[in-house]
């Protein structure tokens, strides 16, 4: 209980909040297994919002409800359901025609749209994402589903022809891998999870989905829809602690694909849990420490605007966020002045309030961690360059601009994943390039310059260090049709709308020697439409 009042964010009593955004606690007592919404009578866990509410006891984190904490036994039953639905590749779903799987997913997208308000509201309450960004996350997810369907139609059209090479003709299609375990991150608990879950499903795999650590209840409005749109056991949703759930599943050796977005530490533990790592395919989205490099000839106004959204969208809690700014020493004073001035304009508040961009942080203990980074930097010679930077009020932190940051500070290396902005002044381009070369991460970089020669000279060494070089713009994942990946500890596998279809499938072909007997046989199969795989039908 907190008696003190907040001064940065104007927290409210529930009845003072716009009725469109008021929320009554959700006590979730079920999970999805084998096409059934199974009641759970065991342990549960409370869910608290990063948003504080003023009630009779004072200001405290709002209790959003609770969810099941499945035990090992329940998790193993879920695994059985997914294995049975896959049935070693002989199940209804993995052998179904692509057209029918597309119909299931299209129906899902249509029904999902009806839950927009509910999911958006939960995104705001569970992770503190602003209304605009929560709506964007929902809409982008629907768009991703539609684009995935289109990409699969293209892929299917390309695979519907018979090839003839070296006296052997063949039909090559992409087939499913088996049972996929999907685990998403708390910063995009809907969108990023669905960027693996949707392609995994549509390629014919069966899926066990464990929602992120924060952003759990927002899946609740979609459970019934999942149940009605897919055959039993094709999609299963579990809740609980990592070791009991994901750990148990991996130890079984029966997970064929791990799709995980989170830390490399957890990813490595999960991978090591699998007794037959050669059978496991991993699609991982991990840490990043994307730098911005601002050259003396950069358009400073543009660089400031891009670095501001790059460092502080969703309070810096994006894997693609700019987490280090290298600015040339000739312009560093001007840049910092302009940057802090723009930062001062950012409004802090409740996620649904108009024009708010800074909000409370969902992770327990996060402000303590960020403070430890700030203290370490200050002790080693950095200063906080903006008024009020680093001030903490409950679980909200005012962004802190740190300068000059040096290599001996923790914030130079560690991924802060929050509103702390380290700035380094450089005089030799080798310094930021060396930083990237020596970093454990290799996702993206942003370079700011208006000189073609300067930009060209930076592109060539950088493209082999990271996977996306952004010119005069912040780092970002989108548009989702572009490849999203990383080198070193930043990722494993490439995601994009079309690449995701590939990573959740394997090429498999039916081949026959070109002779009269085989020609007759294959023609009879195709003309009689006897096989779901060997056929030349295509979807328009
Ligand atoms: O957290 C990582 C997200 O994939 C970033 O996506 O660049 O669109 O915010 P975004």
Short mmCIF file of C-alpha atoms and ligand atoms in Angstrom, two decimals:
data_model
loop_
_atom_site.label_atom_id
_atom_site.label_comp_id
_atom_site.label_asym_id
_atom_site.label_seq_id
_atom_site.Cartn_x
_atom_site.Cartn_y
_atom_site.Cartn_z
CA UNK A 1 0.00 0.00 0.00
CA UNK A 2 1.26 3.47 -0.84
CA UNK A 3 -0.18 6.50 0.86
CA UNK A 4 1.98 8.96 -1.09
CA UNK A 5 0.48 10.52 -4.18
CA UNK A 6 2.20 10.43 -7.53
CA UNK A 7 3.23 13.72 -9.11
CA UNK A 8 4.36 12.69 -12.58
CA UNK A 9 1.43 10.50 -13.58
CA UNK A 10 -2.04 11.44 -12.48
CA UNK A 11 -3.24 8.03 -11.29
CA UNK A 12 -6.98 7.70 -10.78
CA UNK A 13 -9.67 5.80 -8.96
CA UNK A 14 -11.22 3.16 -11.26
CA UNK A 15 -14.53 5.06 -11.45
CA UNK A 16 -12.67 8.19 -12.63
CA UNK A 17 -11.29 6.34 -15.64
CA UNK A 18 -13.20 6.62 -18.94
CA UNK A 19 -15.66 3.70 -18.94
CA UNK A 20 -14.26 2.51 -22.29
CA UNK A 21 -11.00 1.69 -20.51
CA UNK A 22 -12.22 0.51 -17.11
CA UNK A 23 -11.41 -3.09 -16.42
CA UNK A 24 -12.86 -5.64 -14.04
CA UNK A 25 -10.51 -8.43 -12.91
CA UNK A 26 -10.44 -11.55 -15.08
CA UNK A 27 -10.08 -14.78 -13.11
CA UNK A 28 -9.04 -17.19 -15.81
CA UNK A 29 -9.53 -20.78 -14.70
CA UNK A 30 -9.12 -22.66 -17.96
CA UNK A 31 -6.70 -23.42 -20.77
CA UNK A 32 -7.03 -24.79 -24.29
CA UNK A 33 -6.12 -28.41 -24.83
CA UNK A 34 -7.21 -30.85 -27.51
CA UNK A 35 -9.98 -28.56 -28.75
CA UNK A 36 -11.50 -28.24 -25.28
CA UNK A 37 -11.47 -25.34 -22.87
CA UNK A 38 -10.39 -27.39 -19.89
CA UNK A 39 -11.23 -26.22 -16.37
CA UNK A 40 -8.23 -25.75 -14.09
CA UNK A 41 -8.58 -26.36 -10.35
CA UNK A 42 -4.91 -26.14 -9.38
CA UNK A 43 -2.51 -23.34 -8.54
CA UNK A 44 -3.09 -19.90 -10.03
CA UNK A 45 -1.08 -16.70 -10.24
CA UNK A 46 -2.26 -13.13 -9.76
CA UNK A 47 -1.66 -10.59 -12.51
CA UNK A 48 -0.92 -6.97 -11.60
CA UNK A 49 -0.92 -3.97 -13.87
CA UNK A 50 1.99 -1.55 -14.18
CA UNK A 51 -0.78 1.04 -13.90
CA UNK A 52 -1.54 2.06 -10.33
CA UNK A 53 -5.11 2.67 -9.21
CA UNK A 54 -6.20 4.69 -6.23
CA UNK A 55 -8.58 2.57 -4.14
CA UNK A 56 -9.73 2.49 -0.52
CA UNK A 57 -6.25 1.31 0.61
CA UNK A 58 -4.38 4.00 -1.35
CA UNK A 59 -2.41 3.93 -4.57
CA UNK A 60 -1.30 0.46 -5.66
CA UNK A 61 -0.77 -1.66 -8.78
CA UNK A 62 -4.20 -2.69 -10.05
CA UNK A 63 -4.92 -6.40 -9.74
CA UNK A 64 -6.02 -7.50 -13.21
CA UNK A 65 -6.99 -11.03 -12.26
CA UNK A 66 -5.26 -14.38 -12.34
CA UNK A 67 -4.40 -17.29 -14.60
CA UNK A 68 -3.65 -21.01 -14.19
CA UNK A 69 -0.20 -22.28 -13.32
CA UNK A 70 -0.16 -25.69 -14.98
CA UNK A 71 1.82 -28.51 -13.43
CA UNK A 72 3.98 -31.05 -15.22
CA UNK A 73 1.15 -33.58 -15.52
CA UNK A 74 -1.20 -31.11 -17.23
CA UNK A 75 1.58 -29.93 -19.56
CA UNK A 76 2.33 -33.51 -20.63
CA UNK A 77 -1.36 -34.03 -21.47
CA UNK A 78 -1.17 -30.94 -23.67
CA UNK A 79 1.89 -32.37 -25.37
CA UNK A 80 -0.04 -35.59 -26.04
CA UNK A 81 -2.86 -33.58 -27.60
CA UNK A 82 -0.46 -31.80 -29.96
CA UNK A 83 1.33 -35.06 -30.81
CA UNK A 84 -1.96 -36.86 -31.49
CA UNK A 85 -3.23 -34.06 -33.70
CA UNK A 86 0.02 -34.23 -35.67
CA UNK A 87 0.00 -38.02 -35.57
CA UNK A 88 3.50 -38.29 -37.03
CA UNK A 89 2.43 -36.21 -40.00
CA UNK A 90 -0.67 -38.33 -40.67
CA UNK A 91 -3.16 -36.16 -38.75
CA UNK A 92 -6.04 -34.29 -40.35
CA UNK A 93 -4.25 -30.92 -40.08
CA UNK A 94 -0.80 -31.77 -41.51
CA UNK A 95 -2.36 -33.66 -44.43
CA UNK A 96 -5.11 -31.15 -45.14
CA UNK A 97 -5.13 -29.22 -48.41
CA UNK A 98 -3.57 -25.78 -48.10
CA UNK A 99 -6.85 -24.23 -49.25
CA UNK A 100 -8.68 -25.69 -46.24
CA UNK A 101 -6.01 -24.54 -43.80
CA UNK A 102 -6.29 -21.06 -45.29
CA UNK A 103 -10.05 -21.16 -44.72
CA UNK A 104 -9.50 -21.94 -41.01
CA UNK A 105 -7.07 -19.05 -40.65
CA UNK A 106 -9.27 -16.60 -42.58
CA UNK A 107 -12.14 -17.45 -40.27
CA UNK A 108 -9.85 -16.93 -37.28
CA UNK A 109 -8.82 -13.46 -38.54
CA UNK A 110 -12.45 -12.45 -39.09
CA UNK A 111 -13.46 -13.55 -35.60
CA UNK A 112 -10.34 -12.08 -34.00
CA UNK A 113 -11.29 -8.62 -35.32
CA UNK A 114 -14.40 -8.71 -33.12
CA UNK A 115 -12.18 -8.81 -30.02
CA UNK A 116 -10.16 -5.68 -30.90
CA UNK A 117 -11.42 -3.45 -28.09
CA UNK A 118 -10.97 -6.11 -25.43
CA UNK A 119 -7.46 -7.09 -26.50
CA UNK A 120 -6.36 -3.46 -26.92
CA UNK A 121 -7.66 -2.63 -23.45
CA UNK A 122 -5.77 -5.56 -21.95
CA UNK A 123 -2.58 -4.59 -23.79
CA UNK A 124 -2.78 -1.18 -22.12
CA UNK A 125 -3.49 -2.54 -18.66
CA UNK A 126 -1.10 -5.48 -18.74
CA UNK A 127 2.01 -3.93 -20.25
CA UNK A 128 1.30 -0.19 -20.15
CA UNK A 129 1.44 0.24 -23.93
CA UNK A 130 -0.25 3.44 -25.15
CA UNK A 131 -3.66 3.28 -26.81
CA UNK A 132 -2.24 4.22 -30.22
CA UNK A 133 0.53 1.63 -30.02
CA UNK A 134 -1.82 -1.05 -28.67
CA UNK A 135 -4.23 -0.45 -31.54
CA UNK A 136 -1.29 -0.56 -33.95
CA UNK A 137 -0.16 -3.86 -32.46
CA UNK A 138 -3.60 -5.39 -32.92
CA UNK A 139 -4.13 -4.08 -36.47
CA UNK A 140 -0.62 -5.03 -37.52
CA UNK A 141 -1.31 -8.57 -36.33
CA UNK A 142 -4.48 -8.87 -38.41
CA UNK A 143 -2.57 -7.49 -41.39
CA UNK A 144 0.18 -10.04 -40.75
CA UNK A 145 -2.36 -12.88 -40.88
CA UNK A 146 -3.81 -11.60 -44.16
CA UNK A 147 -0.32 -11.13 -45.67
CA UNK A 148 0.65 -14.62 -44.52
CA UNK A 149 -2.37 -16.08 -46.30
CA UNK A 150 -1.40 -14.24 -49.49
CA UNK A 151 2.21 -15.39 -49.21
CA UNK A 152 1.09 -18.98 -48.75
CA UNK A 153 -1.16 -18.76 -51.82
CA UNK A 154 1.90 -17.59 -53.80
CA UNK A 155 4.03 -20.36 -52.41
CA UNK A 156 1.34 -22.89 -53.18
CA UNK A 157 0.97 -21.64 -56.75
CA UNK A 158 4.73 -21.99 -57.26
CA UNK A 159 4.62 -25.52 -55.84
CA UNK A 160 1.66 -26.68 -57.87
CA UNK A 161 3.71 -27.44 -60.98
CA UNK A 162 5.61 -30.59 -61.80
CA UNK A 163 9.29 -30.11 -62.62
CA UNK A 164 11.25 -32.33 -64.97
CA UNK A 165 15.04 -32.53 -64.65
CA UNK A 166 17.54 -35.21 -65.64
CA UNK A 167 14.86 -37.73 -66.52
CA UNK A 168 13.12 -37.42 -63.16
CA UNK A 169 10.05 -35.36 -62.60
CA UNK A 170 9.09 -34.10 -59.19
CA UNK A 171 6.62 -32.08 -57.29
CA UNK A 172 8.26 -30.06 -54.53
CA UNK A 173 6.20 -28.64 -51.71
CA UNK A 174 6.86 -27.43 -48.21
CA UNK A 175 5.66 -29.78 -45.48
CA UNK A 176 5.22 -29.25 -41.74
CA UNK A 177 7.91 -30.06 -39.15
CA UNK A 178 5.78 -31.44 -36.30
CA UNK A 179 4.98 -29.96 -32.89
CA UNK A 180 5.98 -26.32 -32.40
CA UNK A 181 6.41 -24.63 -29.02
CA UNK A 182 5.72 -20.89 -29.42
CA UNK A 183 6.75 -18.41 -26.75
CA UNK A 184 6.52 -14.67 -27.29
CA UNK A 185 7.91 -11.59 -25.55
CA UNK A 186 6.12 -9.24 -23.13
CA UNK A 187 6.75 -6.09 -25.21
CA UNK A 188 4.75 -7.40 -28.19
CA UNK A 189 2.75 -10.17 -26.50
CA UNK A 190 0.26 -10.33 -29.34
CA UNK A 191 2.07 -9.33 -32.51
CA UNK A 192 5.46 -10.96 -32.10
CA UNK A 193 3.97 -14.17 -30.77
CA UNK A 194 1.60 -14.34 -33.71
CA UNK A 195 4.43 -13.77 -36.20
CA UNK A 196 5.60 -17.26 -35.29
CA UNK A 197 2.32 -18.89 -34.23
CA UNK A 198 0.42 -18.06 -37.42
CA UNK A 199 3.01 -19.34 -39.93
CA UNK A 200 3.65 -22.38 -37.74
CA UNK A 201 -0.06 -23.25 -37.83
CA UNK A 202 -0.73 -22.55 -41.46
CA UNK A 203 2.16 -24.72 -42.61
CA UNK A 204 0.45 -27.72 -41.00
CA UNK A 205 2.30 -27.99 -37.69
CA UNK A 206 0.50 -28.43 -34.41
CA UNK A 207 1.27 -25.79 -31.80
CA UNK A 208 1.64 -25.37 -28.06
CA UNK A 209 1.53 -21.70 -27.25
CA UNK A 210 2.70 -20.26 -23.94
CA UNK A 211 1.89 -16.56 -23.57
CA UNK A 212 4.59 -14.12 -22.45
CA UNK A 213 5.40 -13.35 -18.80
CA UNK A 214 3.39 -10.12 -18.97
CA UNK A 215 0.52 -9.87 -21.43
CA UNK A 216 -1.12 -13.16 -20.49
CA UNK A 217 -4.76 -12.25 -19.96
CA UNK A 218 -5.03 -10.53 -23.33
CA UNK A 219 -5.03 -13.96 -24.97
CA UNK A 220 -8.16 -14.87 -23.00
CA UNK A 221 -10.62 -13.17 -25.42
CA UNK A 222 -9.13 -15.25 -28.26
CA UNK A 223 -9.25 -18.72 -26.69
CA UNK A 224 -12.80 -19.56 -27.75
CA UNK A 225 -11.97 -18.37 -31.29
CA UNK A 226 -8.89 -20.60 -31.46
CA UNK A 227 -11.05 -23.48 -30.25
CA UNK A 228 -13.71 -23.01 -32.92
CA UNK A 229 -11.45 -22.29 -35.90
CA UNK A 230 -8.98 -25.19 -35.76
CA UNK A 231 -9.34 -28.97 -35.39
CA UNK A 232 -8.82 -30.42 -31.90
CA UNK A 233 -5.22 -30.42 -30.66
CA UNK A 234 -3.90 -28.23 -33.48
CA UNK A 235 -3.52 -25.21 -31.20
CA UNK A 236 -3.11 -25.62 -27.45
CA UNK A 237 -2.57 -22.77 -24.99
CA UNK A 238 -0.76 -23.29 -21.69
CA UNK A 239 -0.02 -21.06 -18.70
CA UNK A 240 2.51 -21.26 -15.92
CA UNK A 241 6.16 -21.09 -15.01
CA UNK A 242 8.89 -21.62 -17.58
CA UNK A 243 10.65 -24.60 -15.97
CA UNK A 244 7.43 -26.58 -15.39
CA UNK A 245 5.93 -25.79 -18.78
CA UNK A 246 8.54 -25.09 -21.48
CA UNK A 247 11.21 -27.03 -19.56
CA UNK A 248 9.02 -30.13 -19.32
CA UNK A 249 8.08 -29.93 -22.99
CA UNK A 250 11.69 -29.58 -24.15
CA UNK A 251 12.91 -32.42 -21.90
CA UNK A 252 10.36 -34.73 -23.51
CA UNK A 253 12.38 -34.52 -26.75
CA UNK A 254 9.10 -34.31 -28.65
CA UNK A 255 9.20 -30.66 -29.58
CA UNK A 256 10.31 -30.31 -33.20
CA UNK A 257 10.49 -26.54 -33.42
CA UNK A 258 11.15 -23.95 -30.72
CA UNK A 259 9.95 -20.45 -31.60
CA UNK A 260 11.12 -18.23 -28.79
CA UNK A 261 11.46 -14.49 -28.44
CA UNK A 262 13.23 -13.43 -25.27
CA UNK A 263 16.68 -13.64 -23.73
CA UNK A 264 19.56 -15.74 -25.05
CA UNK A 265 20.05 -17.06 -21.49
CA UNK A 266 16.59 -18.66 -21.45
CA UNK A 267 16.85 -19.76 -25.08
CA UNK A 268 20.09 -21.59 -24.31
CA UNK A 269 18.56 -23.34 -21.29
CA UNK A 270 15.57 -24.47 -23.35
CA UNK A 271 17.74 -25.73 -26.19
CA UNK A 272 19.95 -27.68 -23.77
CA UNK A 273 16.85 -29.29 -22.24
CA UNK A 274 16.15 -31.09 -25.51
CA UNK A 275 17.71 -34.57 -25.46
CA UNK A 276 18.08 -34.71 -29.27
CA UNK A 277 19.20 -31.23 -30.32
CA UNK A 278 19.76 -32.39 -33.91
CA UNK A 279 15.99 -32.88 -34.19
CA UNK A 280 15.21 -29.41 -32.93
CA UNK A 281 14.85 -26.40 -35.19
CA UNK A 282 15.04 -23.05 -33.43
CA UNK A 283 13.65 -19.71 -34.48
CA UNK A 284 14.88 -17.20 -31.94
CA UNK A 285 14.55 -13.45 -31.48
CA UNK A 286 16.97 -12.41 -28.73
CA UNK A 287 18.79 -9.36 -27.35
CA UNK A 288 20.03 -6.38 -29.33
CA UNK A 289 21.95 -3.19 -28.66
CA UNK A 290 21.31 -1.28 -31.86
CA UNK A 291 23.43 1.86 -32.15
CA UNK A 292 22.76 5.12 -33.98
CA UNK A 293 25.79 6.77 -35.58
CA UNK A 294 25.34 10.46 -36.23
CA UNK A 295 27.89 12.00 -38.59
CA UNK A 296 28.79 15.71 -38.59
CA UNK A 297 26.99 16.26 -41.90
CA UNK A 298 23.69 14.75 -40.70
CA UNK A 299 20.41 16.59 -40.84
CA UNK A 300 20.25 17.11 -37.08
CA UNK A 301 16.54 17.83 -36.86
CA UNK A 302 15.80 14.56 -38.59
CA UNK A 303 18.39 12.65 -36.53
CA UNK A 304 16.94 13.99 -33.28
CA UNK A 305 13.37 13.05 -34.26
CA UNK A 306 14.36 9.53 -35.33
CA UNK A 307 16.58 8.95 -32.29
CA UNK A 308 13.82 10.11 -29.99
CA UNK A 309 11.28 7.60 -31.27
CA UNK A 310 14.03 5.05 -31.78
CA UNK A 311 15.11 5.21 -28.14
CA UNK A 312 11.79 5.88 -26.46
CA UNK A 313 8.86 4.31 -28.32
CA UNK A 314 7.20 2.11 -25.71
CA UNK A 315 9.74 3.50 -23.20
CA UNK A 316 12.62 1.86 -25.07
CA UNK A 317 11.16 -1.62 -24.56
CA UNK A 318 11.62 -2.81 -28.15
CA UNK A 319 14.23 -5.26 -29.30
CA UNK A 320 14.84 -2.92 -32.24
CA UNK A 321 15.13 0.20 -30.05
CA UNK A 322 18.21 2.39 -30.40
CA UNK A 323 20.13 1.52 -27.24
CA UNK A 324 23.33 3.50 -27.85
CA UNK A 325 23.90 6.81 -29.62
CA UNK A 326 27.29 7.64 -31.12
CA UNK A 327 27.37 11.29 -32.12
CA UNK A 328 30.34 13.02 -33.75
CA UNK A 329 32.07 15.29 -31.23
CA UNK A 330 31.73 18.37 -33.50
CA UNK A 331 27.96 18.26 -33.19
CA UNK A 332 27.49 16.47 -29.86
CA UNK A 333 26.61 19.59 -27.82
CA UNK A 334 24.04 20.75 -30.37
CA UNK A 335 22.61 17.26 -30.75
CA UNK A 336 22.21 16.74 -26.99
CA UNK A 337 20.61 20.16 -26.58
CA UNK A 338 18.08 19.49 -29.35
CA UNK A 339 17.48 15.94 -28.18
CA UNK A 340 16.78 16.82 -24.54
CA UNK A 341 14.55 19.71 -25.65
CA UNK A 342 12.43 17.32 -27.73
CA UNK A 343 12.45 14.76 -24.93
CA UNK A 344 11.03 17.36 -22.54
CA UNK A 345 7.98 17.65 -24.80
CA UNK A 346 7.09 13.96 -24.34
CA UNK A 347 4.07 13.47 -22.16
CA UNK A 348 3.94 10.90 -19.37
CA UNK A 349 0.60 9.48 -18.33
CA UNK A 350 -1.88 6.64 -18.34
CA UNK A 351 -1.77 4.54 -21.53
CA UNK A 352 -5.20 5.61 -22.80
CA UNK A 353 -4.66 9.34 -22.26
CA UNK A 354 -4.35 11.60 -25.30
CA UNK A 355 -0.82 12.25 -26.65
CA UNK A 356 0.86 10.18 -23.94
CA UNK A 357 4.06 8.44 -24.94
CA UNK A 358 5.80 7.64 -21.64
CA UNK A 359 4.11 5.10 -19.38
CA UNK A 360 4.86 2.87 -16.36
CA UNK A 361 7.08 -0.18 -16.89
CA UNK A 362 5.59 -3.68 -16.50
CA UNK A 363 8.69 -5.61 -15.36
CA UNK A 364 9.00 -6.11 -11.61
CA UNK A 365 12.25 -4.54 -10.36
CA UNK A 366 12.97 -2.84 -13.69
CA UNK A 367 13.45 0.68 -12.33
CA UNK A 368 15.98 -0.71 -9.80
CA UNK A 369 17.97 -2.27 -12.63
CA UNK A 370 17.86 0.90 -14.72
CA UNK A 371 18.90 2.92 -11.67
CA UNK A 372 21.86 0.64 -11.15
CA UNK A 373 22.97 1.34 -14.73
CA UNK A 374 22.58 5.07 -14.16
CA UNK A 375 24.47 4.99 -10.82
CA UNK A 376 27.29 3.02 -12.38
CA UNK A 377 27.56 5.52 -15.26
CA UNK A 378 27.45 8.53 -12.92
CA UNK A 379 30.15 7.02 -10.71
CA UNK A 380 32.36 6.62 -13.79
CA UNK A 381 31.99 10.18 -15.02
CA UNK A 382 28.72 10.46 -16.96
CA UNK A 383 26.08 13.08 -16.23
CA UNK A 384 22.31 13.08 -16.63
CA UNK A 385 21.75 15.68 -19.35
CA UNK A 386 17.99 16.22 -19.01
CA UNK A 387 16.09 17.73 -16.11
CA UNK A 388 14.43 15.09 -14.00
CA UNK A 389 16.10 12.28 -15.96
CA UNK A 390 16.06 9.00 -14.03
CA UNK A 391 13.46 10.15 -11.48
CA UNK A 392 11.43 7.13 -10.43
CA UNK A 393 7.88 7.19 -9.22
CA UNK A 394 6.55 3.74 -8.42
CA UNK A 395 7.29 1.80 -11.61
CA UNK A 396 7.57 4.80 -13.87
CA UNK A 397 10.98 6.22 -14.77
CA UNK A 398 11.61 9.56 -16.45
CA UNK A 399 13.96 8.86 -19.37
CA UNK A 400 17.58 9.57 -18.52
CA UNK A 401 20.05 10.85 -21.12
CA UNK A 402 23.58 9.84 -20.05
CA UNK A 403 26.69 11.63 -21.39
CA UNK A 404 29.59 11.10 -21.86
CA UNK A 405 29.29 7.32 -21.81
CA UNK A 406 32.53 5.34 -21.88
CA UNK A 407 33.47 1.72 -22.50
CA UNK A 408 33.95 0.91 -18.80
CA UNK A 409 30.29 1.60 -17.95
CA UNK A 410 27.73 -1.23 -17.78
CA UNK A 411 25.27 0.69 -19.95
CA UNK A 412 27.86 0.66 -22.77
CA UNK A 413 27.45 -3.10 -23.16
CA UNK A 414 24.22 -4.20 -21.47
CA UNK A 415 20.86 -4.08 -23.19
CA UNK A 416 18.93 -1.65 -20.99
CA UNK A 417 15.52 -2.35 -22.60
CA UNK A 418 14.07 0.76 -20.98
CA UNK A 419 14.20 4.58 -20.90
CA UNK A 420 17.95 5.08 -20.45
CA UNK A 421 19.76 6.74 -23.37
CA UNK A 422 23.57 6.46 -23.41
CA UNK A 423 25.40 8.90 -25.66
CA UNK A 424 29.04 8.63 -26.73
CA UNK A 425 30.92 11.42 -28.56
CA UNK A 426 33.36 10.07 -31.17
CA UNK A 427 35.89 11.67 -33.47
CA UNK A 428 36.93 8.64 -35.49
CA UNK A 429 34.32 6.47 -37.28
CA UNK A 430 36.42 3.45 -36.32
CA UNK A 431 35.14 3.82 -32.74
CA UNK A 432 31.44 3.05 -33.41
CA UNK A 433 32.41 0.45 -36.01
CA UNK A 434 34.72 -1.29 -33.51
CA UNK A 435 31.89 -1.13 -30.98
CA UNK A 436 29.62 -3.03 -33.34
CA UNK A 437 32.34 -5.53 -34.30
CA UNK A 438 33.04 -6.31 -30.64
CA UNK A 439 29.41 -6.37 -29.53
CA UNK A 440 27.71 -9.65 -28.63
CA UNK A 441 24.76 -8.48 -30.69
CA UNK A 442 24.24 -7.92 -34.39
CA UNK A 443 20.68 -6.90 -35.20
CA UNK A 444 20.58 -3.42 -36.80
CA UNK A 445 22.25 -0.02 -36.95
CA UNK A 446 21.07 3.47 -37.89
CA UNK A 447 23.40 5.84 -39.71
CA UNK A 448 22.73 9.54 -40.08
CA UNK A 449 24.49 11.57 -42.78
CA UNK A 450 23.51 13.50 -45.89
CA UNK A 451 26.73 12.72 -47.74
CA UNK A 452 26.57 9.87 -50.26
CA UNK A 453 30.30 9.04 -49.92
CA UNK A 454 30.12 8.92 -46.13
CA UNK A 455 27.03 6.72 -46.16
CA UNK A 456 28.46 4.39 -48.80
CA UNK A 457 31.71 3.97 -46.85
CA UNK A 458 29.75 3.03 -43.75
CA UNK A 459 27.35 0.63 -45.46
CA UNK A 460 30.02 -1.76 -46.67
CA UNK A 461 31.66 -2.60 -43.33
CA UNK A 462 28.34 -2.56 -41.47
CA UNK A 463 26.21 -4.91 -43.58
CA UNK A 464 28.47 -7.79 -42.54
CA UNK A 465 28.12 -6.92 -38.86
CA UNK A 466 24.36 -6.49 -38.56
CA UNK A 467 21.35 -7.54 -40.61
CA UNK A 468 19.82 -4.16 -41.42
CA UNK A 469 21.50 -0.81 -41.96
CA UNK A 470 18.96 2.01 -41.69
CA UNK A 471 19.85 5.23 -43.44
CA UNK A 472 18.62 8.39 -41.71
CA UNK A 473 15.96 6.52 -39.80
CA UNK A 474 15.55 4.64 -36.55
CA UNK A 475 15.87 0.83 -36.41
CA UNK A 476 12.67 -1.14 -36.82
CA UNK A 477 11.26 -4.51 -37.77
CA UNK A 478 8.65 -3.40 -40.25
CA UNK A 479 7.34 -3.56 -42.86
CA UNK A 480 6.78 -7.19 -41.97
CA UNK A 481 7.44 -8.39 -45.51
CA UNK A 482 11.13 -7.48 -45.03
CA UNK A 483 13.52 -9.96 -43.40
CA UNK A 484 13.84 -9.62 -39.63
CA UNK A 485 16.85 -11.38 -38.13
CA UNK A 486 20.16 -10.82 -36.42
CA UNK A 487 23.74 -12.04 -36.10
CA UNK A 488 25.60 -13.36 -33.04
CA UNK A 489 23.42 -13.40 -29.87
CA UNK A 490 20.58 -11.43 -31.49
CA UNK A 491 18.67 -14.11 -33.36
CA UNK A 492 18.54 -17.48 -35.01
CA UNK A 493 16.60 -17.85 -38.26
CA UNK A 494 14.98 -15.17 -40.38
CA UNK A 495 11.41 -14.00 -40.06
CA UNK A 496 9.39 -12.07 -42.60
CA UNK A 497 5.94 -12.87 -43.88
CA UNK A 498 7.33 -15.24 -46.51
CA UNK A 499 10.50 -16.39 -44.68
CA UNK A 500 8.39 -17.47 -41.71
CA UNK A 501 6.50 -19.90 -43.94
CA UNK A 502 9.85 -21.42 -44.84
CA UNK A 503 11.28 -21.67 -41.32
CA UNK A 504 8.23 -23.54 -40.05
CA UNK A 505 8.34 -26.08 -42.87
CA UNK A 506 10.68 -28.36 -44.75
CA UNK A 507 10.89 -28.99 -48.47
CA UNK A 508 9.68 -32.41 -49.38
CA UNK A 509 9.20 -33.85 -52.83
CA UNK A 510 7.57 -36.67 -54.68
CA UNK A 511 9.80 -37.85 -57.54
CA UNK A 512 9.43 -40.42 -60.32
CA UNK A 513 11.51 -41.55 -63.29
CA UNK A 514 10.05 -40.29 -66.51
CA UNK A 515 8.71 -43.48 -68.15
CA UNK A 516 5.37 -44.67 -69.53
CA UNK A 517 4.34 -46.61 -66.43
CA UNK A 518 5.06 -43.74 -64.06
CA UNK A 519 3.48 -41.20 -66.40
CA UNK A 520 0.23 -43.15 -66.43
CA UNK A 521 0.29 -43.64 -62.67
CA UNK A 522 1.02 -40.02 -61.79
CA UNK A 523 -1.53 -38.75 -64.33
CA UNK A 524 -4.18 -40.99 -62.75
CA UNK A 525 -3.37 -39.60 -59.28
CA UNK A 526 -3.46 -35.99 -60.46
CA UNK A 527 -6.52 -36.26 -62.72
CA UNK A 528 -8.38 -38.29 -60.14
CA UNK A 529 -7.38 -35.69 -57.48
CA UNK A 530 -6.40 -38.60 -55.28
CA UNK A 531 -3.61 -36.92 -53.29
CA UNK A 532 -3.52 -33.69 -51.27
CA UNK A 533 0.21 -33.39 -51.93
CA UNK A 534 0.66 -34.65 -55.47
CA UNK A 535 -1.74 -32.41 -57.33
CA UNK A 536 -1.59 -29.44 -59.66
CA UNK A 537 -4.51 -27.50 -58.19
CA UNK A 538 -3.69 -23.94 -57.34
CA UNK A 539 -5.39 -21.35 -55.21
CA UNK A 540 -6.33 -18.02 -56.77
O1 LIG B 1 10.74 -5.89 -29.99
C1 LIG B 1 11.00 -6.17 -31.17
C2 LIG B 1 10.00 -5.92 -32.24
O2 LIG B 1 9.98 -6.91 -33.21
C3 LIG B 1 10.24 -4.62 -32.87
O3 LIG B 1 9.31 -4.35 -33.81
O4 LIG B 1 10.53 -2.41 -34.76
O5 LIG B 1 8.16 -2.78 -35.27
O6 LIG B 1 8.84 -2.07 -32.99
P1 LIG B 1 9.20 -2.80 -34.23
#
